[in-house]
Short mmCIF file of C-alpha atoms in Angstrom, two decimals:
data_model
loop_
_atom_site.label_atom_id
_atom_site.label_comp_id
_atom_site.label_asym_id
_atom_site.label_seq_id
_atom_site.Cartn_x
_atom_site.Cartn_y
_atom_site.Cartn_z
CA UNK R 1 0.00 0.00 0.00
CA UNK R 2 1.40 3.39 -1.03
CA UNK R 3 1.95 5.77 1.86
CA UNK R 4 0.23 9.15 1.46
CA UNK R 5 2.34 12.19 2.38
CA UNK R 6 0.15 15.27 2.47
CA UNK R 7 1.80 18.55 1.54
CA UNK R 8 1.32 21.00 4.43
CA UNK R 9 1.38 23.95 2.04
CA UNK R 10 -1.51 22.40 0.08
CA UNK R 11 -3.40 21.65 3.30
CA UNK R 12 -2.98 25.30 4.33
CA UNK R 13 -4.50 26.45 1.04
CA UNK R 14 -7.39 24.00 1.47
CA UNK R 15 -8.10 25.09 5.06
CA UNK R 16 -7.81 28.79 4.20
CA UNK R 17 -10.20 28.50 1.24
CA UNK R 18 -12.83 26.73 3.35
CA UNK R 19 -12.49 29.27 6.17
CA UNK R 20 -12.84 32.23 3.83
CA UNK R 21 -15.64 30.60 1.86
CA UNK R 22 -13.75 31.27 -1.37
CA UNK R 23 -10.65 29.76 -2.91
CA UNK R 24 -10.23 32.90 -4.99
CA UNK R 25 -9.99 34.91 -1.76
CA UNK R 26 -7.60 32.28 -0.38
CA UNK R 27 -5.38 32.73 -3.45
CA UNK R 28 -5.29 36.47 -2.85
CA UNK R 29 -4.53 36.11 0.87
CA UNK R 30 -1.80 33.51 0.30
CA UNK R 31 -0.22 35.44 -2.58
CA UNK R 32 -0.91 32.83 -5.24
CA UNK R 33 -2.70 32.79 -8.56
CA UNK R 34 -6.13 31.15 -8.76
CA UNK R 35 -4.72 28.63 -11.23
CA UNK R 36 -2.03 27.65 -8.71
CA UNK R 37 -4.68 27.16 -6.02
CA UNK R 38 -6.79 25.05 -8.40
CA UNK R 39 -3.75 22.91 -9.14
CA UNK R 40 -3.14 22.44 -5.40
CA UNK R 41 -6.73 21.33 -4.85
CA UNK R 42 -6.47 18.82 -7.69
CA UNK R 43 -3.25 17.50 -6.17
CA UNK R 44 -4.90 17.15 -2.77
CA UNK R 45 -7.88 15.23 -4.16
CA UNK R 46 -5.49 13.00 -6.10
CA UNK R 47 -3.56 12.24 -2.92
CA UNK R 48 -6.75 11.58 -0.98
CA UNK R 49 -8.07 9.31 -3.71
CA UNK R 50 -11.59 10.67 -3.28
CA UNK R 51 -13.45 13.93 -4.01
CA UNK R 52 -13.10 16.52 -1.25
CA UNK R 53 -15.39 19.12 -2.84
CA UNK R 54 -18.63 18.94 -4.77
CA UNK R 55 -20.70 21.47 -6.67
CA UNK R 56 -23.36 23.31 -4.67
CA UNK R 57 -25.25 25.96 -6.58
CA UNK R 58 -22.70 28.43 -7.92
CA UNK R 59 -20.04 27.33 -5.47
CA UNK R 60 -18.52 24.26 -3.91
CA UNK R 61 -19.22 22.30 -0.75
CA UNK R 62 -17.20 19.87 1.30
CA UNK R 63 -17.86 16.18 0.90
CA UNK R 64 -17.80 13.91 3.94
CA UNK R 65 -14.17 13.07 3.14
CA UNK R 66 -13.44 16.78 2.83
CA UNK R 67 -14.89 17.43 6.29
CA UNK R 68 -12.70 14.67 7.75
CA UNK R 69 -9.54 15.91 6.06
CA UNK R 70 -10.25 19.51 7.09
CA UNK R 71 -10.32 18.55 10.77
CA UNK R 72 -6.96 16.79 10.44
CA UNK R 73 -5.55 19.69 8.40
CA UNK R 74 -6.25 22.12 11.25
CA UNK R 75 -4.45 19.86 13.71
CA UNK R 76 -1.48 19.19 11.42
CA UNK R 77 -0.99 22.85 10.59
CA UNK R 78 -1.25 23.94 14.22
CA UNK R 79 1.29 21.31 15.30
CA UNK R 80 3.64 22.25 12.45
CA UNK R 81 3.55 25.95 13.31
CA UNK R 82 4.10 25.23 16.99
CA UNK R 83 7.06 22.93 16.23
CA UNK R 84 8.62 25.46 13.86
CA UNK R 85 8.45 28.12 16.55
CA UNK R 86 9.76 25.83 19.29
CA UNK R 87 12.95 24.90 17.38
CA UNK R 88 13.63 28.29 15.80
CA UNK R 89 16.22 29.12 18.44
CA UNK R 90 14.78 32.58 19.07
CA UNK R 91 12.22 32.37 21.90
CA UNK R 92 9.59 35.08 21.93
CA UNK R 93 9.38 37.48 24.85
CA UNK R 94 7.70 40.70 25.81
CA UNK R 95 4.12 41.87 26.44
CA UNK R 96 1.04 41.49 24.23
CA UNK R 97 -2.07 43.52 25.08
CA UNK R 98 -5.06 41.69 23.64
CA UNK R 99 -8.70 42.76 23.39
CA UNK R 100 -11.65 40.49 22.61
CA UNK R 101 -15.40 40.77 22.37
CA UNK R 102 -17.28 38.76 24.96
CA UNK R 103 -18.71 36.10 22.64
CA UNK R 104 -15.39 35.68 20.81
CA UNK R 105 -13.40 35.69 24.04
CA UNK R 106 -15.44 32.99 25.76
CA UNK R 107 -15.12 30.78 22.69
CA UNK R 108 -11.44 31.26 21.86
CA UNK R 109 -9.60 32.62 24.88
CA UNK R 110 -8.99 29.46 26.97
CA UNK R 111 -7.61 27.29 24.16
CA UNK R 112 -5.62 29.99 22.35
CA UNK R 113 -4.01 31.53 25.42
CA UNK R 114 -3.23 28.13 26.90
CA UNK R 115 -1.54 26.98 23.72
CA UNK R 116 0.35 30.25 23.31
CA UNK R 117 1.54 30.26 26.92
CA UNK R 118 2.88 26.70 26.64
CA UNK R 119 4.82 27.51 23.47
CA UNK R 120 6.02 30.96 24.58
CA UNK R 121 6.36 31.04 28.37
CA UNK R 122 8.45 34.23 28.28
CA UNK R 123 5.63 36.28 26.75
CA UNK R 124 3.23 38.04 29.12
CA UNK R 125 -0.34 38.59 27.92
CA UNK R 126 -2.76 41.20 29.23
CA UNK R 127 -6.23 40.28 27.96
CA UNK R 128 -9.25 42.56 28.03
CA UNK R 129 -12.78 41.35 27.25
CA UNK R 130 -14.97 44.33 26.34
CA UNK R 131 -17.41 45.66 23.76
CA UNK R 132 -16.33 47.05 20.39
CA UNK R 133 -16.75 50.68 21.44
CA UNK R 134 -14.42 50.26 24.42
CA UNK R 135 -11.88 48.26 22.40
CA UNK R 136 -11.78 51.01 19.79
CA UNK R 137 -11.22 53.61 22.51
CA UNK R 138 -8.39 51.55 23.99
CA UNK R 139 -6.73 51.40 20.56
CA UNK R 140 -7.02 55.19 20.24
CA UNK R 141 -5.32 55.57 23.64
CA UNK R 142 -2.52 53.18 22.67
CA UNK R 143 -3.60 50.57 25.23
CA UNK R 144 -4.00 47.59 22.87
CA UNK R 145 -1.77 45.76 20.42
CA UNK R 146 -4.37 43.33 19.04
CA UNK R 147 -8.13 42.92 19.22
CA UNK R 148 -10.84 40.82 17.65
CA UNK R 149 -13.96 42.93 17.35
CA UNK R 150 -17.20 43.19 15.42
CA UNK R 151 -17.27 45.99 12.88
CA UNK R 152 -20.83 47.33 12.96
CA UNK R 153 -20.22 50.80 11.56
CA UNK R 154 -17.61 51.94 14.10
CA UNK R 155 -14.88 54.38 13.11
CA UNK R 156 -11.81 52.15 13.03
CA UNK R 157 -9.40 54.70 11.59
CA UNK R 158 -7.21 54.32 14.68
CA UNK R 159 -6.76 50.60 13.92
CA UNK R 160 -5.21 48.56 11.13
CA UNK R 161 -8.31 46.43 10.64
CA UNK R 162 -8.02 43.14 8.75
CA UNK R 163 -11.36 41.56 7.79
CA UNK R 164 -11.48 37.99 9.07
CA UNK R 165 -14.93 36.84 7.99
CA UNK R 166 -18.45 38.14 7.42
CA UNK R 167 -21.18 36.47 9.44
CA UNK R 168 -24.93 37.02 9.18
CA UNK R 169 -26.86 38.43 12.11
CA UNK R 170 -29.59 36.15 13.46
CA UNK R 171 -32.68 36.54 15.55
CA UNK R 172 -32.00 34.58 18.72
CA UNK R 173 -34.68 32.84 20.80
CA UNK R 174 -34.83 30.16 23.50
CA UNK R 175 -33.57 26.70 22.61
CA UNK R 176 -36.85 25.31 23.94
CA UNK R 177 -39.39 26.23 21.24
CA UNK R 178 -42.22 25.76 23.75
CA UNK R 179 -40.88 28.61 25.89
CA UNK R 180 -41.35 31.02 23.01
CA UNK R 181 -44.68 29.59 21.94
CA UNK R 182 -46.03 30.10 25.47
CA UNK R 183 -44.92 33.74 25.69
CA UNK R 184 -47.99 36.06 25.50
CA UNK R 185 -46.20 38.57 23.25
CA UNK R 186 -45.26 35.81 20.77
CA UNK R 187 -48.19 33.38 20.94
CA UNK R 188 -50.24 33.32 17.71
CA UNK R 189 -48.11 36.17 16.37
CA UNK R 190 -47.89 34.73 12.86
CA UNK R 191 -51.66 34.28 12.61
CA UNK R 192 -52.44 37.90 13.48
CA UNK R 193 -52.62 40.74 11.01
CA UNK R 194 -49.77 43.22 11.11
CA UNK R 195 -51.86 45.87 12.85
CA UNK R 196 -53.02 43.39 15.51
CA UNK R 197 -49.58 42.10 16.48
CA UNK R 198 -48.28 43.09 19.91
CA UNK R 199 -44.86 44.80 20.03
CA UNK R 200 -41.90 42.50 19.50
CA UNK R 201 -39.92 42.36 22.74
CA UNK R 202 -36.17 42.89 22.41
CA UNK R 203 -33.33 41.70 24.63
CA UNK R 204 -30.23 43.72 23.70
CA UNK R 205 -27.04 45.16 25.12
CA UNK R 206 -27.06 48.58 26.75
CA UNK R 207 -26.36 51.56 24.54
CA UNK R 208 -24.29 52.72 22.89
CA UNK R 209 -24.61 49.57 20.81
CA UNK R 210 -24.62 49.61 16.98
CA UNK R 211 -26.77 46.48 16.96
CA UNK R 212 -29.62 48.35 18.62
CA UNK R 213 -29.82 50.72 15.65
CA UNK R 214 -29.51 47.88 13.13
CA UNK R 215 -32.29 45.84 14.75
CA UNK R 216 -34.75 48.66 15.35
CA UNK R 217 -34.19 50.06 11.84
CA UNK R 218 -35.00 46.65 10.34
CA UNK R 219 -38.20 46.44 12.38
CA UNK R 220 -39.23 49.99 11.47
CA UNK R 221 -38.76 49.26 7.77
CA UNK R 222 -40.90 46.14 8.15
CA UNK R 223 -43.60 48.10 9.98
CA UNK R 224 -43.32 45.91 13.07
CA UNK R 225 -43.86 47.51 16.49
CA UNK R 226 -41.25 46.76 19.14
CA UNK R 227 -40.06 47.72 22.58
CA UNK R 228 -37.04 47.01 24.75
CA UNK R 229 -37.89 44.37 27.36
CA UNK R 230 -34.45 43.68 28.85
CA UNK R 231 -30.98 45.14 28.53
CA UNK R 232 -27.61 44.43 30.08
CA UNK R 233 -23.98 45.42 29.78
CA UNK R 234 -22.84 41.83 29.13
CA UNK R 235 -24.01 38.80 27.19
CA UNK R 236 -24.59 36.36 30.05
CA UNK R 237 -27.74 38.03 31.38
CA UNK R 238 -28.95 38.58 27.81
CA UNK R 239 -28.79 34.86 27.03
CA UNK R 240 -30.55 34.04 30.30
CA UNK R 241 -33.38 36.47 29.52
CA UNK R 242 -33.66 35.16 25.97
CA UNK R 243 -33.75 31.54 27.13
CA UNK R 244 -36.53 32.48 29.58
CA UNK R 245 -38.66 33.89 26.75
CA UNK R 246 -38.52 37.53 27.85
CA UNK R 247 -37.79 38.62 24.31
CA UNK R 248 -35.61 38.04 21.24
CA UNK R 249 -31.98 38.99 20.95
CA UNK R 250 -29.78 39.48 17.89
CA UNK R 251 -26.22 38.27 17.37
CA UNK R 252 -24.14 36.19 14.99
CA UNK R 253 -24.01 32.43 15.53
CA UNK R 254 -20.43 32.70 16.83
CA UNK R 255 -20.19 31.35 20.35
CA UNK R 256 -23.92 30.98 21.05
CA UNK R 257 -24.62 29.03 24.27
CA UNK R 258 -26.68 25.85 24.15
CA UNK R 259 -29.77 27.34 25.83
CA UNK R 260 -30.55 29.68 22.92
CA UNK R 261 -30.93 29.13 19.17
CA UNK R 262 -31.18 31.05 15.92
CA UNK R 263 -34.64 31.62 14.40
CA UNK R 264 -35.46 31.53 10.70
CA UNK R 265 -36.86 34.98 9.80
CA UNK R 266 -39.28 33.72 7.13
CA UNK R 267 -40.76 31.07 9.39
CA UNK R 268 -41.01 33.48 12.30
CA UNK R 269 -42.42 36.48 10.46
CA UNK R 270 -39.35 38.55 11.25
CA UNK R 271 -37.40 40.85 8.92
CA UNK R 272 -34.10 39.74 7.45
CA UNK R 273 -30.98 41.14 9.11
CA UNK R 274 -27.67 42.17 7.52
CA UNK R 275 -24.25 40.58 8.07
CA UNK R 276 -21.50 41.84 10.34
CA UNK R 277 -17.72 41.69 9.87
CA UNK R 278 -15.37 40.17 12.40
CA UNK R 279 -12.07 42.02 12.10
CA UNK R 280 -8.62 41.61 13.57
CA UNK R 281 -7.41 45.01 14.70
CA UNK R 282 -3.70 45.72 14.96
CA UNK R 283 -2.20 48.80 16.55
CA UNK R 284 -0.91 51.39 14.09
CA UNK R 285 2.70 50.95 15.23
CA UNK R 286 4.58 47.87 13.96
CA UNK R 287 3.86 44.80 16.06
CA UNK R 288 6.59 42.71 17.60
CA UNK R 289 6.99 38.99 16.73
CA UNK R 290 5.07 37.87 19.84
CA UNK R 291 2.02 39.91 18.87
CA UNK R 292 2.15 38.69 15.28
CA UNK R 293 2.39 35.08 16.45
CA UNK R 294 -0.63 35.47 18.73
CA UNK R 295 -2.54 37.11 15.85
CA UNK R 296 -1.81 34.09 13.65
CA UNK R 297 -3.03 31.70 16.36
CA UNK R 298 -6.24 33.67 16.80
CA UNK R 299 -6.97 33.56 13.07
CA UNK R 300 -6.32 29.81 12.94
CA UNK R 301 -8.63 29.25 15.92
CA UNK R 302 -11.42 31.28 14.33
CA UNK R 303 -11.17 29.40 11.06
CA UNK R 304 -11.21 26.06 12.85
CA UNK R 305 -14.20 27.10 14.97
CA UNK R 306 -16.16 28.31 11.97
CA UNK R 307 -15.15 25.49 9.60
CA UNK R 308 -18.11 25.10 7.30
CA UNK R 309 -20.31 22.00 7.64
CA UNK R 310 -20.92 19.81 4.63
CA UNK R 311 -23.43 21.38 2.31
CA UNK R 312 -22.40 25.00 2.74
CA UNK R 313 -21.22 26.72 -0.41
CA UNK R 314 -17.60 27.74 -1.02
CA UNK R 315 -16.66 29.89 -3.98
CA UNK R 316 -14.28 28.11 -6.38
CA UNK R 317 -10.80 29.38 -7.18
CA UNK R 318 -11.64 30.30 -10.73
#
């Protein structure tokens, strides 16, 4: 039996294309031509001996074999990068000041910081979990080196902002459908005429919050009455209130807890919501190697977390 030796460079292209949802975008990010990326994908499928991608509408989707290989690719690439750093002979040191949004931080912080600390024990990390407005202000004051934050119309001129991925906003309700169906403000909502519907109850973060304007503007355009039922300065209480059926919240699907779920707008009689960009902000001054290494780990962790399930479309390389 012939031993298969996967090319790590090809695996990186494969993983990057899936994470970005486009192999053309992966070619641009990796500094390659689209024809070179297409050739790498053909090589990878030849090595695997089975299709890794299939047509899905205008794009491509992962096959079951592609899903399996993607999971291994993330692990192989992470181990390779960690080994390369460990034997480089130039240990990293210094201080990295990191900012994260609450939902991103709870999802990524334990694994990423643990892995980074084991590989680079001489680097000290100061992590701050806060909302986008505060993270932007900290950048302006020179108090952050890196931050992952949602770009919802904020002025990010004080930051070198690198788009990571665009994620749709979702209406969020309780995981238990019966909780919502029993709520007086929601019960029989779809069967009532527009003028008869009670106000939609909202569970949102305290202002200033760009999402509040996005959500209320969408409801106003749809002619749906609404009112704020619950607000908080952090996400934990919001998810508890949403799970209890006090109202609907709005967020991306990134890092949602198990006791809430996304709602389909069409099935729920709710207006469609736009998408929101997750960006990696770097301080305007040049970053040191420790900060750049942590930035790379964060991007890898996001791509692994958001690896697309089979059936989701990926734009081809050409």
